[in-house]
Coordinates of N, CA and C in Angstrom, one line a residue:
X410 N 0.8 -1.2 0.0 CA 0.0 0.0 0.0 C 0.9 1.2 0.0
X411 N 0.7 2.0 -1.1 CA 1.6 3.0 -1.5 C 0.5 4.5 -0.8
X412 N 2.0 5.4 -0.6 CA 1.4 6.9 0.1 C 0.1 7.2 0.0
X413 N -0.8 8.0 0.3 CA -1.9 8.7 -0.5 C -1.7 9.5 -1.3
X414 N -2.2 9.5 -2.9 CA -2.0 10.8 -4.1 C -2.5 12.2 -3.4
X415 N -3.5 11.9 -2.2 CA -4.5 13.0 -2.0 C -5.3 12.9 -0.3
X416 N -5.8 14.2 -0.7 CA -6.2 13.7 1.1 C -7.9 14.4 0.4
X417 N -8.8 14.1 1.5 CA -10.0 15.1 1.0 C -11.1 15.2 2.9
X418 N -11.1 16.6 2.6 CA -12.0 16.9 3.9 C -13.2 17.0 3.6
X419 N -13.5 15.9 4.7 CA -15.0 16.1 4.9 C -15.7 16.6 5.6
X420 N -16.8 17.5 5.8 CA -17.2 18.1 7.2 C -18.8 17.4 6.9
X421 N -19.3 16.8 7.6 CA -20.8 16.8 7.8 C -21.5 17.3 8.2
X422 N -22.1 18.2 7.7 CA -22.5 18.9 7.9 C -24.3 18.5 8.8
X423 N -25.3 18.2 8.0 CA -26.3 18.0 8.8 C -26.9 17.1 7.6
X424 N -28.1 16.6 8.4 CA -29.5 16.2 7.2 C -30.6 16.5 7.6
X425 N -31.6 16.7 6.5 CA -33.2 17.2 6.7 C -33.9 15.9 5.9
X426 N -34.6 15.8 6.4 CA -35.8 14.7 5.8 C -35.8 13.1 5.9
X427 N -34.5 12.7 6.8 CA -34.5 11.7 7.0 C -35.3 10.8 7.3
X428 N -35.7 9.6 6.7 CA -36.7 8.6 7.1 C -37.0 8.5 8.2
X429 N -37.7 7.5 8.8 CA -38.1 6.9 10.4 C -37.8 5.9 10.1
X430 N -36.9 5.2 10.8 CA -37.0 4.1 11.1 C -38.1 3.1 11.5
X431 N -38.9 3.9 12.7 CA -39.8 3.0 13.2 C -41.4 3.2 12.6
X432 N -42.1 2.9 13.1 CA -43.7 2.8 12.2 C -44.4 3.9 13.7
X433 N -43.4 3.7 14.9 CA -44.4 4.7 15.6 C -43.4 6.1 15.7
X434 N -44.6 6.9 15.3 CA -44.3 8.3 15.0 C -43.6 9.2 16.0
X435 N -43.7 8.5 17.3 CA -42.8 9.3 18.5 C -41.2 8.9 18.2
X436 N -40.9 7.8 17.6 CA -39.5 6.7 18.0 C -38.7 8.2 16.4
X437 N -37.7 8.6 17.2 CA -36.8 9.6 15.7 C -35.8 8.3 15.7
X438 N -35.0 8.6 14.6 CA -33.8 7.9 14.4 C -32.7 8.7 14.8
X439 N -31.6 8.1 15.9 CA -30.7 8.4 16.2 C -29.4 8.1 14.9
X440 N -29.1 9.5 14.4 CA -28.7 8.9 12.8 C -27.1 9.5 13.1
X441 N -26.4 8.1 12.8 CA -24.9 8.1 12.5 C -24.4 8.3 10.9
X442 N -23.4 8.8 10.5 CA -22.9 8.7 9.2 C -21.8 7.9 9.1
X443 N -21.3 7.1 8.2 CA -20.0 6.6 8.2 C -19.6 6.6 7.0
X444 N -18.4 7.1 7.3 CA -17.7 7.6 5.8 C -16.6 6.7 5.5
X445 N -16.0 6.4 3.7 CA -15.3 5.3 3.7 C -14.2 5.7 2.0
X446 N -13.5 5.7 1.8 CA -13.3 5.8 0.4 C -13.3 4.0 -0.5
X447 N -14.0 4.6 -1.5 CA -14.1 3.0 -2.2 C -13.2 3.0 -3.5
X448 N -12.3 2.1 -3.8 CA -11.5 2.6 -5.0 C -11.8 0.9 -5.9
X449 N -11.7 1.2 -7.2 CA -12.4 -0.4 -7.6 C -13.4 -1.2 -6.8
X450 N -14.0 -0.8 -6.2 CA -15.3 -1.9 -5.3 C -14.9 -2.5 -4.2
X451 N -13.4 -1.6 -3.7 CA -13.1 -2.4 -2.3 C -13.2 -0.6 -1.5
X452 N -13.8 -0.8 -0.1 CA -13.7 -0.3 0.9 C -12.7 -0.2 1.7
X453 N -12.1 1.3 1.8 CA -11.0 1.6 2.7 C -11.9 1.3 4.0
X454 N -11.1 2.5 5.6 CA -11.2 1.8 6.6 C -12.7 3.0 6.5
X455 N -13.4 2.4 7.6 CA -14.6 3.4 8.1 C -14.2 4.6 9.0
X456 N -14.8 5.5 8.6 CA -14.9 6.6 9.9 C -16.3 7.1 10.2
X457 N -16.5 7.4 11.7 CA -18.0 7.4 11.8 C -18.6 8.7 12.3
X458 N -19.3 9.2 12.5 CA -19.7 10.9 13.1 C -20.2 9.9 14.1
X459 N -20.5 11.0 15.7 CA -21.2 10.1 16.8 C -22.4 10.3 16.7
X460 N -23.2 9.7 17.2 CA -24.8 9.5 17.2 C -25.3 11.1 17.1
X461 N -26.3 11.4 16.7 CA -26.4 12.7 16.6 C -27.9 12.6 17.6
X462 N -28.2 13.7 18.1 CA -29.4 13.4 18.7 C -31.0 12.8 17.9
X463 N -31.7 12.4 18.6 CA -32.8 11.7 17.8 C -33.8 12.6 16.7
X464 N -33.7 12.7 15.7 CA -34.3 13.4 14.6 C -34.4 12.9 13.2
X465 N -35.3 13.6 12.3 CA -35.3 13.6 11.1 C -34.1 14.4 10.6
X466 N -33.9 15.3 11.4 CA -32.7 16.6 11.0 C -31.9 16.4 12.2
X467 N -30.9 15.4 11.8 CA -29.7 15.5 12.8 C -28.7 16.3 12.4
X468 N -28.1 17.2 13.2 CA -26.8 18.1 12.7 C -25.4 17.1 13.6
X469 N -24.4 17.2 12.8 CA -23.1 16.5 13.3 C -22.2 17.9 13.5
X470 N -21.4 18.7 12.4 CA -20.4 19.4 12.3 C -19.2 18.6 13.1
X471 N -19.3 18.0 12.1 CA -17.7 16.9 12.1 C -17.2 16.7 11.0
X472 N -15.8 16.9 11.1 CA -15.0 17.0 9.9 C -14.0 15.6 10.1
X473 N -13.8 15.2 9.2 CA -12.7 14.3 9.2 C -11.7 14.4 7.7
X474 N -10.3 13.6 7.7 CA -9.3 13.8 6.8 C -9.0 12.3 5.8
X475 N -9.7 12.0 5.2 CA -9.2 10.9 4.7 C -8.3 10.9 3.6
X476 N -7.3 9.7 3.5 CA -6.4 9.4 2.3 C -7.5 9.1 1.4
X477 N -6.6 9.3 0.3 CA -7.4 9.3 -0.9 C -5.9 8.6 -1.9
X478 N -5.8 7.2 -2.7 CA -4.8 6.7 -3.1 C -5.0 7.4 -4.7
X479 N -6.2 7.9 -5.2 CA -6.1 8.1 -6.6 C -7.7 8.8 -7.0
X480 N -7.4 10.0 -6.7 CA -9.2 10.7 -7.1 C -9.7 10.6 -8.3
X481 N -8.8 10.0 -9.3 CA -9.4 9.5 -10.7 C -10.6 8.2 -10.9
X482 N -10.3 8.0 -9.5 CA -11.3 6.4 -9.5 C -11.5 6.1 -8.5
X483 N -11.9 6.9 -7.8 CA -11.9 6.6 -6.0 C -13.5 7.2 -5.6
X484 N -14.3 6.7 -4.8 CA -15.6 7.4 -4.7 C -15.6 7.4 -3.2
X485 N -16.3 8.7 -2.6 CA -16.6 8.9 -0.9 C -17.9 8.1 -1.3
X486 N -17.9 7.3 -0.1 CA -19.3 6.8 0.4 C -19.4 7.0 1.8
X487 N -20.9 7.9 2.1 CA -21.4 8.1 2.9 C -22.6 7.6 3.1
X488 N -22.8 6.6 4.3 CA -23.9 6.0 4.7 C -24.7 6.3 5.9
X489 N -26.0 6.3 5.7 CA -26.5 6.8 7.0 C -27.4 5.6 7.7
X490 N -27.1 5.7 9.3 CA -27.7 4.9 10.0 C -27.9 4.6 10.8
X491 N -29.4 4.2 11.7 CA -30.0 4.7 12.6 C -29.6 3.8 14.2
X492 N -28.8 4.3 15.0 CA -27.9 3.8 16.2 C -28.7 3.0 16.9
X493 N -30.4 3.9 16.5 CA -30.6 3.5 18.3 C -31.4 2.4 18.0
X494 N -31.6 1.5 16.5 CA -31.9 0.6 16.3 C -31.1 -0.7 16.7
X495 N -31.3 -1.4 18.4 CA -30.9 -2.3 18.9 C -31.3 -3.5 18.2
X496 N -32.0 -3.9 17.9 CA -32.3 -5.0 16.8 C -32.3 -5.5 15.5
X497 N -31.2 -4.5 15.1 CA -31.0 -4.4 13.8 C -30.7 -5.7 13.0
X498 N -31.8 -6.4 12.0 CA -31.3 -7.2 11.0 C -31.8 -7.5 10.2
X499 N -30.2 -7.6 9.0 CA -30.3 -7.5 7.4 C -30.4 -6.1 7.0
X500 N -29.3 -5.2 8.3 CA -28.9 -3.7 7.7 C -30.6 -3.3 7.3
X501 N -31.4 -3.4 8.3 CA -32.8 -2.7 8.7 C -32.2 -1.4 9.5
X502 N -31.2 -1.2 10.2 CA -30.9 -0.1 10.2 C -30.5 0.8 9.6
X503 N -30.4 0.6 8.3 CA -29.6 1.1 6.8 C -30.5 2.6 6.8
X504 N -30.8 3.8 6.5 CA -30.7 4.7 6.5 C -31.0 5.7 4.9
X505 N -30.0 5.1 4.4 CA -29.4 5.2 3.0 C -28.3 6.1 2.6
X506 N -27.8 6.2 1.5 CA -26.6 6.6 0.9 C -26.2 7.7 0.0
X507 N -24.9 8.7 0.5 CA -24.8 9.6 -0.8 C -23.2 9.0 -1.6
X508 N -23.3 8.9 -2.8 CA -21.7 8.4 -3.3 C -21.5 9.2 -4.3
X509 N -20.2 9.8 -4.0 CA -19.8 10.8 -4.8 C -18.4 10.6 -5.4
X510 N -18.5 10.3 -6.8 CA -17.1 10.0 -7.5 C -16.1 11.6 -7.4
X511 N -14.9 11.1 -6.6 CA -14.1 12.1 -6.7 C -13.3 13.1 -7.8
X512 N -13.1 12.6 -8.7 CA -12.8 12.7 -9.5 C -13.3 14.0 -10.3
X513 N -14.7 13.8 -9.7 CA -15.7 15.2 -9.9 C -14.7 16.5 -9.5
X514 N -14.4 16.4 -8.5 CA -14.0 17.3 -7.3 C -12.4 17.7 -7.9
X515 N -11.8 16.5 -8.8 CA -10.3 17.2 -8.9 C -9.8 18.6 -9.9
X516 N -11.1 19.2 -10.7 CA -11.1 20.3 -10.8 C -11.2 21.5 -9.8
X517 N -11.7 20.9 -8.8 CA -11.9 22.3 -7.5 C -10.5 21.3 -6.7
X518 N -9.7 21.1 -6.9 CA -8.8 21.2 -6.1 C -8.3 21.9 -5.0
X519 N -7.8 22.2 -3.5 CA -8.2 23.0 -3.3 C -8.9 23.8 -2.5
X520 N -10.1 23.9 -2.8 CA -11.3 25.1 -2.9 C -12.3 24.0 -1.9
X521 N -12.7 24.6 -0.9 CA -13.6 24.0 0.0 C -15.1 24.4 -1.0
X522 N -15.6 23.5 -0.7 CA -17.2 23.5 -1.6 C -17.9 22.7 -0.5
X523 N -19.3 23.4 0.0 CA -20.6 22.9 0.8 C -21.8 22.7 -0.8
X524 N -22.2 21.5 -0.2 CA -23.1 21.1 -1.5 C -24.0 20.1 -0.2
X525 N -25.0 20.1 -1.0 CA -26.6 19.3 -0.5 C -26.6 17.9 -1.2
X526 N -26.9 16.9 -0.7 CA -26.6 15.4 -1.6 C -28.2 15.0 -1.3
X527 N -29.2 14.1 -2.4 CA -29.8 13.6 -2.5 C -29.2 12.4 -1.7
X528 N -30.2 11.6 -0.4 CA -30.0 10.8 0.4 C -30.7 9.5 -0.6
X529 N -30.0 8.2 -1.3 CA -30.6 7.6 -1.8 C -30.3 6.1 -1.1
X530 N -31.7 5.4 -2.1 CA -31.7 3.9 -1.4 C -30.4 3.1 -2.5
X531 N -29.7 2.3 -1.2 CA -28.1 1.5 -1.0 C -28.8 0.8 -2.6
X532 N -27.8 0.5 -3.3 CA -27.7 -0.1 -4.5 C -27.2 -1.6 -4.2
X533 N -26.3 -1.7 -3.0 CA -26.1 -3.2 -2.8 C -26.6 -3.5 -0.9
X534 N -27.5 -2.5 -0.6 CA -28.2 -2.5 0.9 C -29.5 -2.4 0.4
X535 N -30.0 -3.4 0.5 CA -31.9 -3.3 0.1 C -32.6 -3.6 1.6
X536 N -33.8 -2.4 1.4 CA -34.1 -2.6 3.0 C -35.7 -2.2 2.4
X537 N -36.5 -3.0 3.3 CA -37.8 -2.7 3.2 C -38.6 -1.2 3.3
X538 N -38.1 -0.3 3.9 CA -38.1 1.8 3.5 C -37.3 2.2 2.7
X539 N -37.8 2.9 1.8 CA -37.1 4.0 0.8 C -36.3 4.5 1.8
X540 N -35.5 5.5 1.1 CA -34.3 6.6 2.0 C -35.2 7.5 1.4
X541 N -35.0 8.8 1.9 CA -35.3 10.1 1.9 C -34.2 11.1 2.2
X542 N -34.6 12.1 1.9 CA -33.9 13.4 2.5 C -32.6 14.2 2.1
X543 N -32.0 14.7 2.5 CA -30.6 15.6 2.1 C -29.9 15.6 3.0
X544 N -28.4 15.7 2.3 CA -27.2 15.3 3.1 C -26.4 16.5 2.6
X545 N -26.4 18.0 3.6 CA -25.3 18.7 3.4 C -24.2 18.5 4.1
X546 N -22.5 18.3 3.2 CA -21.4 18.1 3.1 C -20.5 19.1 2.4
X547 N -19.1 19.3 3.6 CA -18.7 20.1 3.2 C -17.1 19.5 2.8
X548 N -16.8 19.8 1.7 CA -15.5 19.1 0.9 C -14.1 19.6 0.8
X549 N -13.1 19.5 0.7 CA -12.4 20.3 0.2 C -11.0 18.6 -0.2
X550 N -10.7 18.5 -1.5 CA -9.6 17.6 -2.3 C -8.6 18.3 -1.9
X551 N -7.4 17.9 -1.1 CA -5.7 18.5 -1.3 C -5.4 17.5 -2.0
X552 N -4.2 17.9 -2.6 CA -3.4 16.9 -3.8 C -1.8 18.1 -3.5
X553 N -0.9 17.7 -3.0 CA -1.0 16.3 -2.6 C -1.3 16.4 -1.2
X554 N -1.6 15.6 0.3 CA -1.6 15.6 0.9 C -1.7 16.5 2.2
X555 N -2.5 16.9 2.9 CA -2.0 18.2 3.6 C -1.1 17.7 4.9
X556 N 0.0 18.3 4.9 CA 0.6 18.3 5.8 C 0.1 17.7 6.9
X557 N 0.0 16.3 7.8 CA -0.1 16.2 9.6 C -1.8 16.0 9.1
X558 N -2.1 16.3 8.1 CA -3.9 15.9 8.3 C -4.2 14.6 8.7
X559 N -3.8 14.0 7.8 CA -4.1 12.2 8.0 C -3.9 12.0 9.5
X560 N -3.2 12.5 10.0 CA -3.0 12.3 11.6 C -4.1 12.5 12.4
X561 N -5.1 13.4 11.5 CA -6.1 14.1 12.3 C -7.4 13.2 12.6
X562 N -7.6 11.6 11.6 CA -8.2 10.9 11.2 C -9.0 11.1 12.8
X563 N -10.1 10.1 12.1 CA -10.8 10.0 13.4 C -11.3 8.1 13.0
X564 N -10.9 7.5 13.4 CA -11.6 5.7 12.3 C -12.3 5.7 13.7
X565 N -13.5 4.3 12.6 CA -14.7 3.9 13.8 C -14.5 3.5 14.8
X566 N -14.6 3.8 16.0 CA -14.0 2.7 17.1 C -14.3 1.5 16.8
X567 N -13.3 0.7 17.4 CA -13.6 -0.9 17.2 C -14.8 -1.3 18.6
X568 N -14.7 -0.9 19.7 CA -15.7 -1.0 20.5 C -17.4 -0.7 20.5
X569 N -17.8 0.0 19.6 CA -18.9 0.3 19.2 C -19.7 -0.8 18.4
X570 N -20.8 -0.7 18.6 CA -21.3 -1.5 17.0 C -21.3 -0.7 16.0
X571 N -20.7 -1.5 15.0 CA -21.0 -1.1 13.5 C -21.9 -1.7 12.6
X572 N -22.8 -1.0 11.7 CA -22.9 -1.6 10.9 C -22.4 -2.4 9.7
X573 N -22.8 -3.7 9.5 CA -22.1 -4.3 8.3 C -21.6 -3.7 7.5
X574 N -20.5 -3.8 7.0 CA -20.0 -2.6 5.5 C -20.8 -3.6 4.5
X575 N -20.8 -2.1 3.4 CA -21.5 -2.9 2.2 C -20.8 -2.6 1.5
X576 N -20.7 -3.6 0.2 CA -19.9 -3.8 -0.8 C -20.3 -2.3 -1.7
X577 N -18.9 -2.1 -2.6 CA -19.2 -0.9 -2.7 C -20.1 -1.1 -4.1
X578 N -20.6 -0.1 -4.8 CA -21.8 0.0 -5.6 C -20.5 -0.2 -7.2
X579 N -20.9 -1.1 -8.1 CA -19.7 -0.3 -9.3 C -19.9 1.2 -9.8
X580 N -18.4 0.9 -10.2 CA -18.3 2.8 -10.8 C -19.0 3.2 -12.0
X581 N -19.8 4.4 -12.0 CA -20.5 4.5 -13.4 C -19.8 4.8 -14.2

């Protein structure tokens, strides 16, 4: 495993319109995000925002620094999903997903950009609710590397539950 070409910040910003998890209208979803870069269909390591309080509209403002081995073919995947679902099975906690080929981004090199993402249903996570809602994220691609960032990582704890990774979606 050779250096990173790149690093890319992410800040999570918040979401509006997220689904419910549950069928009774009081239960919100305690919505986590976990962020991953996917390069050819394999997943790097996870990194996760903490539980955000229980809402349709959870706000995180958490940034994290991930390597990035080649923004020509590398995609951020961001998954969302709901914590306080103790009984979770067959990724019924699944949430749904924004995936964004980087490659987009290596003309703003650079240049921090906040953008709104369509929250869509997993392409290899099928779960009996649609996904719903918007996912504002805030970006910014260094090339090469920013100085001491990668240090700044923040990976999933291993003590927590995580959700299953899913395989990554192919590249369009």
């Amino acid at each position: 495993m050779g250096d990173p070409a790149a690093s890319i910040s992410v800040k999570i910003l918040k979401a509006d319109g997220v689904r419910m998890n549950s069928d009774d209208a009081d239960v919100k979803p305690t919505v986590l995000a976990q962020l991953r870069i996917n390069i050819g269909g394999r997943g790097e390591q996870a990194y996760r925002t903490a539980p955000a309080s229980a809402s349709c509209s959870p706000e995180w403002n958490q940034q994290f620094f991930l390597p990035v081995k080649d923004p020509q073919t590398s995609q951020l995947e961001c998954t969302l999903w709901d914590d306080s679902d103790a009984n979770a099975k067959n990724h019924s906690n699944f949430l749904g997903e924004v995936i964004l080929n980087l490659a987009k981004l290596v003309p703003y090199k650079g240049q921090y950009i906040e953008q709104v993402f369509d929250i869509k249903q997993g392409k290899t996570i099928k779960t009996e609710k649609l996904a719903s809602g918007k996912l504002k994220m805030g970006l910014q691609l260094d090339s090469p590397p920013v100085p001491g960032a990668l240090n700044q990582q923040q990976p999933a704890p291993t003590a927590q539950k995580q959700p299953d990774p899913a395989p990554a979606p192919p590249a369009p």
